[in-house]
Amino acid sequence: MARKTGRFRGKLYRRLTIRRYVACVANKSALPPATLSAALPLSDVLGLSRNPAFEPTRLRGDEFASVAKASRHRMLANALVVAFIASVFAPLVGLAVVAPWAGLLGFVLWQTRQTDMMLVDPARRASPVALERRQSINAVAAAVCWVGALLVFPWLSEGAQHITLLLIVLVMMISSTFVFSTSPLSVLIYIAILGIGAALSLCLMGQWQAAGAAVLFTIASLVATVEVRTTFVKARLAEAAVVEKEAVVSLLLREFEENEADWLWEIDPARRLRSVSPRFAFALGKSQADVEGQPLLEMIAGRNWASGQFPPSLHDLAERLKDREHFSTMLVQVSILGEERWWELSGAPVRDEQGRFTGFRGVGSDVTEQRESSEKIAYLARFDTLTQLPNRLQLTEALGEALRYAVQWRTRCALLMVDLDRFKAVNDSLGHLTGDKLLAQVSARLLALMDENQLCGRLGGDEFAIVIRDASTPGVVADLAKKVIDRLSEPYQVDHHTLYVGASVGSAEGPRDGANVEEMMRNADLALYRAKDSGGGEHCRFEPALHASAEERRQLEVALRKALGRDEMELHYQPVVDARSEKVVSFEALVRWNSAEHGFISPGKFIPLAEDTRLIVPIGQWVMVKACEEARHWPEDVKVNVNVSPEQLLEPDFHNEVVQALAVTGLRPERLEIEVTESIFLRDASVARNALEQVMALGCSVALDDFGTGYSSLGYLRKLRFSTIKVDRTFVQGAAQGSAESLAIINAVVAMAKSLQMTTTAEGVETSEEAELIRNLGCDKIQGFYFGRPMPAADARGLFRMVRTQSA
């Protein structure tokens, strides 16, 4: 706690030191009060010299917001005076004379207000010269209108109310003296014309002494206007100087407090350091005496000063200082005592009371550590942390650049999407750590295949991408895809495991297959999906027909999500008979989908879609209940076989789903046989084994379907006691055609099943010859079109009625 308090006090002391320093500098260079009484040139007061320091609109910039209100009041006051004059002289000279005069003056006042509004709205604000010209024209027009009334109205009324009108004109002259217009010259013109008019009207009345008094009054008004304007300009200059110094000090303090800047810097017009603080000298690695008066750029350039080879950021700083421009949080690469560092500098030009440039002041801090952290963050934003390959962001940028290059030079670029085959099996069986190590080796192999024209990166998971900047050479895409598939299909050694994974590649060429990054990514992904759908280990190019397939798949998915709710699913049952007696011993429940939108959909089409979208889980639950319910109408010795997908089996509550289906339908567990394939053991073998053991504990039997077509199953047969092994139809058909390998496989399966006390079922028997062959090979049960195709529930019940009729 004491250490934290000490650090806080040290930081507070440094901040107070900075504040005192800035205050001293600001007070030293602030505009002295004595200069307020100094004489100012008349041209500067009237804005005729075009001196930026005395430009009227600059001095009145902070009052532009109140111009609209002041202009409105002035217009209302003039309107009241015009109304008063009209009410006085209309009965005397007639409305036909007064009305045009009032209308003309009203138009002039409206134009004056429009000019004032241009000052308020920056978008409409014209140049100072144009504004001053418009204000002068308005002043001349208004004064002429009043002088015209002063000369004409009394003459037409034979001198009546002359004094009234004269007094009003004199009041307007004296009131104009105190109107701080942004154009003092227009005020002087206005007063001069009104004074000349007043003196002329008195001369016409023969009142020469009064005319002389009017001339003296006019001169006094003009002098008073100049004096008032001079006082105003001096006050505004003093305020501007104070505001400028306060702004600089506020900038320095704000930069210091918010950005944790730790020193101040100041240079003179020759860009030499002055008033060097101890902290700034420490940042330069020298003493205050050694750096005072030295050129700033030479101090921070280090050894580069002699060679003139400066970093770009130092050139930028030099240009800002040369152009006397304000800059903030500029990153500058400096060399301090031979070490490359990064500084963050902010600065503002400083001017004295005469508007002359006196140098720069600013704040700075050493941000080398922060920049290194930023560079690391930037690296992480563009590279994959596991494989060190470019990530999706960098790949999309490279692909966008390749597309622009291809369009500009009329060439072709390409995108290859690479997905690993069987990677999920490795991840699920050996764990994610092994999977990550495998991905690192895959990345190294991909990187070794790349040349300077190609960029490979990881999109996520086990999906990679390759961008070919120039793919105009014939066969370059196909050749690279083949190299990738061949190289990634070679065995991997990971943690004493020999792993085999393959790769599928989908490619798209731009701009033919996509005008932008999104289209290229989508089309290459469609090609990859086709390659995966073909069994993997393939390269597929994008074809426009793939869009139609993808759209069809999307529509099927939408319809499939609604199928159960619309009662579009139904079960068909294929009989399984005893090989010797040909008596029906069970039915395999097979789901069929008759879509209201698409008609009959092949199971080979919608079952994979259901598995990809996990819709197979609710569909499987429905099949389980429906099949058990239908089996209640069959003889007690006939079973029902229900296929269970890996997605459904790996559900945490699969065991409860089976229990619920049996409880709802009242079917005995011994009459339900669950059929699974070898692929369930490649996802999570322990979970699958536990789920099947729980099902068998209920009394249900489990059959291993499609035996021998997938992966080695001998280990699974040892771990789980299946009731039945189903020989795939490919072996049955091969045996019927005299294939020695198929005959040997069937004999081996039958012998192994008998030794393990399991039964065998031969699938796909379509002829009597095949049936006789299967009997001779020793299979216990037969399933195939020869004994019955999949049939609706009513037809399955009809088989039993027919058997009972024949028996009777």
CSV table of C-alpha atoms in Angstrom, one decimal, residues 32 359 381 426 552 560:
chain,number,residue,atom,x,y,z
A,32,PRO,CA,1.0,42.4,-21.4
A,359,GLY,CA,7.9,28.7,-32.4
A,381,ALA,CA,-5.4,-9.9,-35.8
A,426,VAL,CA,-8.8,-37.9,-35.0
A,552,GLU,CA,-32.1,-27.1,-54.0
A,560,LEU,CA,-37.5,-30.9,-44.0
